[in-house]
Tab-separated table of C-alpha atoms in Angstrom:
chain	number	residue	atom	x	y	z
A	7	UNK	CA	36.035	-15.174	-10.503
A	8	UNK	CA	34.673	-15.374	-6.887
A	9	UNK	CA	31.121	-14.094	-6.715
A	10	UNK	CA	30.308	-11.194	-4.432
A	11	UNK	CA	27.840	-11.631	-1.129
A	12	UNK	CA	24.326	-10.534	-1.459
A	13	UNK	CA	22.210	-9.193	1.270
A	14	UNK	CA	20.260	-12.754	0.145
A	15	UNK	CA	23.335	-14.741	1.147
A	16	UNK	CA	24.051	-12.831	4.665
A	17	UNK	CA	20.279	-13.383	5.269
A	18	UNK	CA	19.927	-17.537	4.753
A	19	UNK	CA	23.193	-17.601	6.861
A	20	UNK	CA	22.602	-16.043	9.598
A	21	UNK	CA	19.195	-17.343	9.526
A	22	UNK	CA	16.990	-14.195	9.207
A	23	UNK	CA	15.050	-12.213	6.216
A	24	UNK	CA	16.273	-10.109	3.961
A	25	UNK	CA	14.071	-7.200	5.650
A	26	UNK	CA	15.957	-8.150	8.872
A	27	UNK	CA	18.983	-8.224	7.697
A	28	UNK	CA	18.561	-4.322	6.103
A	29	UNK	CA	17.377	-3.174	9.548
A	30	UNK	CA	20.536	-4.408	10.943
A	31	UNK	CA	22.248	-3.325	8.502
A	32	UNK	CA	20.886	0.271	8.504
A	33	UNK	CA	21.169	0.674	12.416
A	34	UNK	CA	17.102	0.032	12.252
A	35	UNK	CA	14.945	-2.535	14.928
A	36	UNK	CA	16.366	-5.848	16.664
A	37	UNK	CA	17.252	-7.821	19.220
A	38	UNK	CA	20.803	-7.675	20.401
A	39	UNK	CA	21.324	-11.668	19.637
A	40	UNK	CA	19.798	-10.748	15.827
A	41	UNK	CA	22.049	-8.009	15.712
A	42	UNK	CA	25.004	-10.281	16.832
A	43	UNK	CA	24.304	-12.874	14.583
A	44	UNK	CA	23.892	-10.306	11.483
A	45	UNK	CA	26.699	-8.288	11.791
A	46	UNK	CA	29.064	-11.706	12.501
A	47	UNK	CA	27.753	-13.333	9.329
A	48	UNK	CA	28.294	-9.725	6.964
A	49	UNK	CA	31.303	-9.884	7.971
A	50	UNK	CA	32.197	-13.121	7.709
A	51	UNK	CA	30.809	-13.385	4.089
A	52	UNK	CA	32.367	-9.851	3.392
A	53	UNK	CA	29.009	-8.451	2.221
A	54	UNK	CA	29.801	-4.595	2.430
A	55	UNK	CA	26.689	-2.484	1.612
A	56	UNK	CA	28.956	0.684	2.703
A	57	UNK	CA	30.710	0.887	-0.723
A	58	UNK	CA	27.835	0.542	-2.507
A	59	UNK	CA	26.938	3.160	-0.893
A	60	UNK	CA	29.557	5.160	-1.684
A	61	UNK	CA	29.973	4.361	-5.393
A	62	UNK	CA	26.228	5.652	-5.818
A	63	UNK	CA	26.831	8.775	-4.307
A	64	UNK	CA	30.245	9.363	-6.084
A	65	UNK	CA	28.617	8.798	-9.747
A	66	UNK	CA	25.612	8.708	-11.451
A	67	UNK	CA	25.061	6.336	-13.455
A	68	UNK	CA	21.166	6.961	-14.734
A	69	UNK	CA	18.061	5.213	-14.966
A	70	UNK	CA	15.079	4.272	-12.328
A	71	UNK	CA	14.109	1.906	-10.603
A	72	UNK	CA	10.046	0.736	-10.306
A	73	UNK	CA	8.728	-1.702	-7.805
A	74	UNK	CA	4.528	-2.861	-7.674
A	75	UNK	CA	3.375	-5.451	-6.131
A	76	UNK	CA	1.496	-6.769	-8.718
A	77	UNK	CA	2.071	-6.131	-12.436
A	78	UNK	CA	-1.214	-7.622	-13.465
A	79	UNK	CA	-3.511	-5.637	-11.467
A	80	UNK	CA	-4.861	-2.926	-14.095
A	81	UNK	CA	-4.344	0.042	-11.687
A	82	UNK	CA	-0.458	-0.594	-11.014
A	83	UNK	CA	-0.123	-1.745	-15.147
A	84	UNK	CA	-1.612	2.652	-15.551
A	85	UNK	CA	0.806	3.964	-13.243
A	86	UNK	CA	3.640	1.849	-14.616
A	87	UNK	CA	2.622	3.362	-18.319
A	88	UNK	CA	2.736	6.920	-16.935
A	89	UNK	CA	6.163	6.263	-15.453
A	90	UNK	CA	7.498	4.614	-18.711
A	91	UNK	CA	6.121	7.771	-20.709
A	92	UNK	CA	7.774	10.850	-18.164
A	93	UNK	CA	11.240	8.339	-18.068
A	94	UNK	CA	11.308	7.914	-22.174
A	95	UNK	CA	10.575	11.171	-22.768
A	96	UNK	CA	13.562	12.188	-20.336
A	97	UNK	CA	15.885	9.387	-22.575
A	98	UNK	CA	15.789	6.897	-18.984
A	99	UNK	CA	15.849	3.482	-18.650
A	100	UNK	CA	13.665	2.136	-16.193
A	101	UNK	CA	14.133	-1.223	-14.184
A	102	UNK	CA	10.575	-2.703	-13.452
A	103	UNK	CA	10.093	-5.133	-10.468
A	104	UNK	CA	7.487	-7.007	-8.913
A	105	UNK	CA	7.289	-7.285	-4.730
A	106	UNK	CA	4.225	-9.339	-4.694
A	107	UNK	CA	2.888	-7.620	-1.990
A	108	UNK	CA	5.853	-9.184	-0.212
A	109	UNK	CA	8.156	-7.220	2.598
A	110	UNK	CA	10.881	-9.519	2.078
A	111	UNK	CA	10.855	-9.918	-1.622
A	112	UNK	CA	10.991	-6.330	-1.886
A	113	UNK	CA	13.658	-5.793	0.458
A	114	UNK	CA	15.645	-8.237	-2.041
A	115	UNK	CA	15.009	-6.397	-4.989
A	116	UNK	CA	16.235	-2.800	-3.397
A	117	UNK	CA	19.499	-4.328	-2.065
A	118	UNK	CA	19.429	-5.184	-6.024
A	119	UNK	CA	18.821	-2.205	-7.507
A	120	UNK	CA	21.660	-0.715	-5.208
A	121	UNK	CA	23.666	-2.933	-6.342
A	122	UNK	CA	23.349	-2.020	-10.027
A	123	UNK	CA	23.657	1.257	-8.972
A	124	UNK	CA	20.578	2.823	-9.799
A	125	UNK	CA	20.066	6.069	-8.408
A	126	UNK	CA	16.493	6.748	-8.645
A	127	UNK	CA	13.035	4.687	-7.071
A	128	UNK	CA	9.461	4.684	-7.471
A	129	UNK	CA	7.744	2.416	-5.531
A	130	UNK	CA	4.178	1.286	-4.116
A	131	UNK	CA	5.809	-0.112	-0.856
A	132	UNK	CA	4.932	-3.231	0.859
A	133	UNK	CA	7.119	-3.140	4.136
A	134	UNK	CA	7.472	-0.630	6.658
A	135	UNK	CA	9.837	2.558	6.304
A	136	UNK	CA	13.234	0.481	7.988
A	137	UNK	CA	12.802	-1.379	4.528
A	138	UNK	CA	13.767	1.429	2.814
A	139	UNK	CA	16.578	2.665	5.068
A	140	UNK	CA	19.480	1.062	3.263
A	141	UNK	CA	18.611	3.289	-0.119
A	142	UNK	CA	18.283	6.512	0.956
A	143	UNK	CA	21.029	5.971	3.306
A	144	UNK	CA	23.011	5.214	-0.124
A	145	UNK	CA	21.613	8.152	-1.243
A	146	UNK	CA	18.897	6.600	-4.241
A	147	UNK	CA	16.454	9.736	-4.909
A	148	UNK	CA	12.824	7.978	-3.133
A	149	UNK	CA	9.548	8.969	-4.223
A	150	UNK	CA	6.813	6.241	-2.911
A	151	UNK	CA	3.343	6.500	-5.157
A	152	UNK	CA	-0.259	5.376	-4.378
A	153	UNK	CA	0.710	4.916	-0.929
A	154	UNK	CA	3.476	5.166	1.852
A	155	UNK	CA	5.445	2.804	3.782
A	156	UNK	CA	3.864	1.280	6.855
A	157	UNK	CA	5.056	2.689	9.928
A	158	UNK	CA	5.755	-0.064	13.253
A	159	UNK	CA	2.395	-0.563	15.267
A	160	UNK	CA	3.028	0.401	18.619
A	161	UNK	CA	3.088	-3.085	19.972
A	162	UNK	CA	5.982	-3.730	17.270
A	163	UNK	CA	7.737	-0.833	18.610
A	164	UNK	CA	7.200	-1.583	22.142
A	165	UNK	CA	6.467	-5.145	22.665
A	166	UNK	CA	6.104	-4.699	26.559
A	167	UNK	CA	2.859	-2.233	25.784
A	168	UNK	CA	1.191	-5.422	23.994
A	169	UNK	CA	2.162	-8.077	27.127
A	170	UNK	CA	0.543	-5.209	29.324
A	171	UNK	CA	-2.248	-5.053	27.170
A	172	UNK	CA	-3.022	-9.145	27.294
A	173	UNK	CA	-2.552	-9.411	30.226
A	174	UNK	CA	-4.834	-6.725	31.215
A	175	UNK	CA	-7.277	-8.781	28.816
A	176	UNK	CA	-6.801	-11.907	30.950
A	177	UNK	CA	-7.854	-9.728	34.112
A	178	UNK	CA	-10.909	-8.460	33.297
A	179	UNK	CA	-9.464	-4.796	32.371
A	180	UNK	CA	-10.318	-3.021	29.424
A	181	UNK	CA	-6.964	-2.561	27.725
A	182	UNK	CA	-5.800	1.156	26.799
A	183	UNK	CA	-8.027	2.533	23.349
A	184	UNK	CA	-6.347	2.929	19.999
A	185	UNK	CA	-5.433	6.361	18.939
A	186	UNK	CA	-8.293	8.459	18.255
A	187	UNK	CA	-9.209	9.225	14.715
A	188	UNK	CA	-8.966	12.485	13.379
A	189	UNK	CA	-11.422	15.385	13.551
A	190	UNK	CA	-14.400	15.950	11.672
A	191	UNK	CA	-13.023	18.212	8.735
A	192	UNK	CA	-9.555	17.896	9.811
A	193	UNK	CA	-7.264	15.956	7.075
A	194	UNK	CA	-4.873	13.126	8.301
A	195	UNK	CA	-0.979	13.469	9.270
A	196	UNK	CA	0.483	14.893	5.500
A	197	UNK	CA	2.716	12.761	4.407
A	198	UNK	CA	6.365	13.487	5.346
A	199	UNK	CA	8.149	11.205	2.625
A	200	UNK	CA	8.432	12.525	-0.438
A	201	UNK	CA	5.527	10.810	-2.583
A	202	UNK	CA	2.311	10.883	-5.208
A	203	UNK	CA	-1.132	9.978	-3.507
A	204	UNK	CA	-4.333	10.298	-4.423
A	205	UNK	CA	-6.832	12.045	-1.712
A	206	UNK	CA	-8.357	8.954	-0.445
A	207	UNK	CA	-9.974	10.433	2.137
A	208	UNK	CA	-11.850	13.162	-0.062
A	209	UNK	CA	-12.423	9.869	-2.303
A	210	UNK	CA	-14.177	7.942	0.651
A	211	UNK	CA	-16.132	10.552	1.997
A	212	UNK	CA	-17.583	11.445	-0.753
A	213	UNK	CA	-18.993	7.534	-1.625
A	214	UNK	CA	-20.096	7.020	2.275
A	215	UNK	CA	-21.950	10.666	1.548
A	216	UNK	CA	-23.922	9.304	-1.392
A	217	UNK	CA	-24.476	6.014	-0.290
A	218	UNK	CA	-25.997	7.885	2.784
A	219	UNK	CA	-28.000	9.766	0.349
A	220	UNK	CA	-29.674	7.024	-0.889
A	221	UNK	CA	-30.819	5.875	2.443
A	222	UNK	CA	-27.923	2.956	3.529
A	223	UNK	CA	-26.773	3.463	6.975
A	224	UNK	CA	-24.901	-0.360	7.137
A	225	UNK	CA	-22.447	0.022	4.870
A	226	UNK	CA	-19.373	-2.169	4.987
A	227	UNK	CA	-15.801	-1.496	3.809
A	228	UNK	CA	-13.524	-4.284	2.112
A	229	UNK	CA	-9.742	-3.128	2.814
A	230	UNK	CA	-6.255	-4.737	1.862
A	231	UNK	CA	-2.678	-4.313	1.862
A	232	UNK	CA	-1.457	-0.805	1.691
A	233	UNK	CA	-5.239	0.520	2.815
A	234	UNK	CA	-4.388	2.301	6.404
A	235	UNK	CA	-5.750	5.345	4.863
A	236	UNK	CA	-8.905	4.792	2.838
A	237	UNK	CA	-10.294	2.519	6.192
A	238	UNK	CA	-9.257	5.337	7.888
A	239	UNK	CA	-11.365	7.517	5.918
A	240	UNK	CA	-13.919	5.483	5.878
A	241	UNK	CA	-14.099	5.286	9.684
A	242	UNK	CA	-14.384	8.944	9.864
A	243	UNK	CA	-17.355	9.123	7.396
A	244	UNK	CA	-19.747	6.757	8.733
A	245	UNK	CA	-18.580	8.169	11.810
A	246	UNK	CA	-18.664	6.605	15.706
A	247	UNK	CA	-19.537	3.975	16.820
A	248	UNK	CA	-18.099	2.510	13.929
A	249	UNK	CA	-19.510	-1.292	13.479
A	250	UNK	CA	-15.925	-3.246	13.461
A	251	UNK	CA	-17.707	-6.373	11.757
A	252	UNK	CA	-18.356	-4.431	8.769
A	253	UNK	CA	-14.359	-3.498	8.124
A	254	UNK	CA	-13.261	-6.712	6.719
A	255	UNK	CA	-9.812	-7.326	4.935
A	256	UNK	CA	-8.182	-9.303	2.670
A	257	UNK	CA	-4.314	-10.418	2.192
A	258	UNK	CA	-3.779	-9.207	-0.951
A	259	UNK	CA	-4.681	-12.191	-3.370
A	260	UNK	CA	-7.557	-12.536	-5.237
A	261	UNK	CA	-8.793	-16.226	-3.542
A	262	UNK	CA	-8.475	-13.659	-0.161
A	263	UNK	CA	-10.271	-10.884	-1.504
A	264	UNK	CA	-12.954	-13.296	-2.640
A	265	UNK	CA	-13.056	-15.263	0.827
A	266	UNK	CA	-13.138	-11.554	2.656
A	267	UNK	CA	-16.517	-10.834	0.182
A	268	UNK	CA	-17.589	-13.736	0.424
A	269	UNK	CA	-17.656	-14.304	4.535
A	270	UNK	CA	-18.953	-10.810	4.595
A	271	UNK	CA	-21.948	-11.217	2.791
A	272	UNK	CA	-23.132	-14.543	4.647
A	273	UNK	CA	-21.975	-13.065	7.938
A	274	UNK	CA	-23.988	-9.883	7.749
A	275	UNK	CA	-26.784	-10.142	5.522
A	276	UNK	CA	-28.320	-6.781	6.728
A	277	UNK	CA	-25.391	-4.857	5.098
A	278	UNK	CA	-27.432	-2.807	2.524
A	279	UNK	CA	-24.045	-1.295	0.899
A	280	UNK	CA	-20.162	-2.296	0.455
A	281	UNK	CA	-17.239	0.002	-0.517
A	282	UNK	CA	-14.280	-2.128	-2.088
A	283	UNK	CA	-10.875	-0.032	-1.112
A	284	UNK	CA	-9.251	-1.256	-4.519
A	285	UNK	CA	-10.155	-3.248	-7.722
A	286	UNK	CA	-9.021	-6.475	-7.062
A	287	UNK	CA	-12.027	-6.002	-3.926
A	288	UNK	CA	-14.516	-4.759	-6.314
A	289	UNK	CA	-13.986	-7.923	-8.385
A	290	UNK	CA	-14.627	-9.945	-5.957
A	291	UNK	CA	-17.373	-8.622	-4.140
A	292	UNK	CA	-18.947	-8.582	-7.406
A	293	UNK	CA	-18.345	-12.702	-8.312
A	294	UNK	CA	-19.220	-13.099	-4.629
A	295	UNK	CA	-22.241	-11.511	-4.850
A	296	UNK	CA	-23.466	-13.327	-8.082
A	297	UNK	CA	-22.014	-16.899	-6.352
A	298	UNK	CA	-24.415	-15.868	-2.921
A	299	UNK	CA	-27.741	-14.819	-5.568
A	300	UNK	CA	-27.402	-10.637	-4.275
A	301	UNK	CA	-28.542	-8.737	-7.061
A	302	UNK	CA	-26.471	-5.599	-7.708
A	303	UNK	CA	-27.816	-2.953	-6.538
A	304	UNK	CA	-31.178	-4.178	-5.573
A	305	UNK	CA	-29.999	-6.757	-2.385
A	306	UNK	CA	-26.687	-4.643	-1.818
A	307	UNK	CA	-24.657	-1.304	-3.566
A	308	UNK	CA	-21.704	-0.983	-4.440
A	309	UNK	CA	-18.700	1.010	-4.916
A	310	UNK	CA	-15.135	0.228	-5.605
A	311	UNK	CA	-11.416	2.383	-5.394
A	312	UNK	CA	-10.685	2.614	-8.781
A	313	UNK	CA	-12.124	2.809	-12.169
A	314	UNK	CA	-10.817	0.547	-14.522
A	315	UNK	CA	-11.967	-0.870	-18.096
A	316	UNK	CA	-13.930	-3.767	-17.140
A	317	UNK	CA	-15.817	-1.621	-14.427
A	318	UNK	CA	-17.755	-0.196	-17.354
A	319	UNK	CA	-18.579	-3.852	-18.910
A	320	UNK	CA	-20.301	-5.191	-15.654
A	321	UNK	CA	-23.852	-5.170	-15.595
A	322	UNK	CA	-24.783	-3.334	-13.770
A	323	UNK	CA	-21.947	-0.521	-14.255
A	324	UNK	CA	-19.897	0.065	-11.043
A	325	UNK	CA	-19.828	3.125	-9.263
A	326	UNK	CA	-16.340	4.161	-8.839
A	327	UNK	CA	-13.952	6.238	-6.995
A	328	UNK	CA	-11.779	7.166	-9.784
A	329	UNK	CA	-8.137	7.898	-8.799
A	330	UNK	CA	-5.510	9.125	-11.956
A	331	UNK	CA	-3.067	6.340	-11.863
A	332	UNK	CA	-1.469	7.119	-15.504
A	333	UNK	CA	-1.091	10.702	-14.107
A	334	UNK	CA	-0.117	9.229	-10.605
A	335	UNK	CA	3.008	7.270	-12.381
A	336	UNK	CA	3.785	10.208	-14.544
A	337	UNK	CA	4.088	13.098	-11.959
A	338	UNK	CA	6.086	10.124	-9.388
A	339	UNK	CA	8.994	10.126	-12.207
A	340	UNK	CA	9.149	13.822	-13.026
A	341	UNK	CA	9.247	14.234	-8.973
A	342	UNK	CA	12.383	11.556	-8.901
A	343	UNK	CA	14.063	13.344	-11.967
A	344	UNK	CA	13.819	16.621	-10.752
A	345	UNK	CA	14.677	15.641	-7.683
A	346	UNK	CA	18.182	14.572	-7.285
A	347	UNK	CA	20.654	15.600	-4.755
A	348	UNK	CA	17.542	17.077	-2.815
A	349	UNK	CA	14.606	15.803	-1.059
A	350	UNK	CA	11.387	15.614	-3.181
A	351	UNK	CA	8.628	17.142	-2.350
A	352	UNK	CA	4.718	15.322	-1.625
A	353	UNK	CA	1.972	15.815	-4.463
A	354	UNK	CA	-1.900	14.622	-3.314
A	355	UNK	CA	-4.147	14.385	-6.803
A	356	UNK	CA	-7.763	14.512	-6.529
A	357	UNK	CA	-10.142	11.613	-7.129
A	358	UNK	CA	-13.671	11.409	-8.579
A	359	UNK	CA	-17.103	9.346	-7.650
A	360	UNK	CA	-18.719	8.610	-11.289
A	361	UNK	CA	-21.775	7.171	-10.741
A	362	UNK	CA	-23.135	4.079	-12.265
A	363	UNK	CA	-25.451	1.382	-11.820
A	364	UNK	CA	-24.438	-0.280	-9.113
A	365	UNK	CA	-25.790	1.616	-6.452
A	366	UNK	CA	-29.438	2.519	-5.851
A	367	UNK	CA	-31.790	3.590	-2.781
A	368	UNK	CA	-31.962	1.625	0.142
A	369	UNK	CA	-35.312	-0.780	-0.186
């Protein structure tokens, strides 16, 4: 029997990524040439995503999907444990997938779940909002956990704006300033998509205040993919002007996290404290400090976002911003089970600063 064409087949034949095909077929942004090529290939291969959507709306098959960036990450393992516990109590099977933090792979997995008629999905997203349009239009109930899909930058939404900014810089004219940060005491824009999130703003703010109370003024932030809310909270907490050299990002892998931490320590020996935006970044900061003979907390104080088992086993034990990973997964599964056929709400869970031995007074 002839195999039915998949979204990956369309992407390969059109010479574009899976995410691009998803955007075109769902009416998202794409150049006229790309749109025409993708639609022509989809017609040639007889790819019919709308039929899948109708199938999903007409019959409920049960079961839910769970997509996370990295199954070896302790936090995501805790989140998955919560999802599985809730699903087991409801007698629901779970299809588990790892996106490796790659939007293209994420789009491919979404297409696979649609083809399998999975009608409910919990996801720690890696791609932008457009990546999720096919699933939502097909009637799938989607709840995001830990973070929300990225929104396109102004340059991506309007390429002409980026060109104008570049020309202004070449002419020696200052480019337009970025959008202002939220005023102190005000929360960032509340999530508009169904989600279960931790209160990143409160957690980061408490950590920075704690370090400030110990006398630290040059505090750095190590961030990674999906940490937009955390870095925004950090910039707000340290106040203006922000020393942007102290805000450093890795790409998500352990090697990249180590390179970011090591580069930060070597380029800014004057820093006295670091807030790591996740447990992989915290692990990298510990290893980099050890390699560079920096003593924790005598030479540098360290706070890590996420409380994972090894944090207490470090020497000294790490001060952490704890977020309830297992509870986050359980609550997300409850939402997706109860919200079939109607829009799910959003939940923000509290964080807690757990003080251990990795922070000390500024010397």
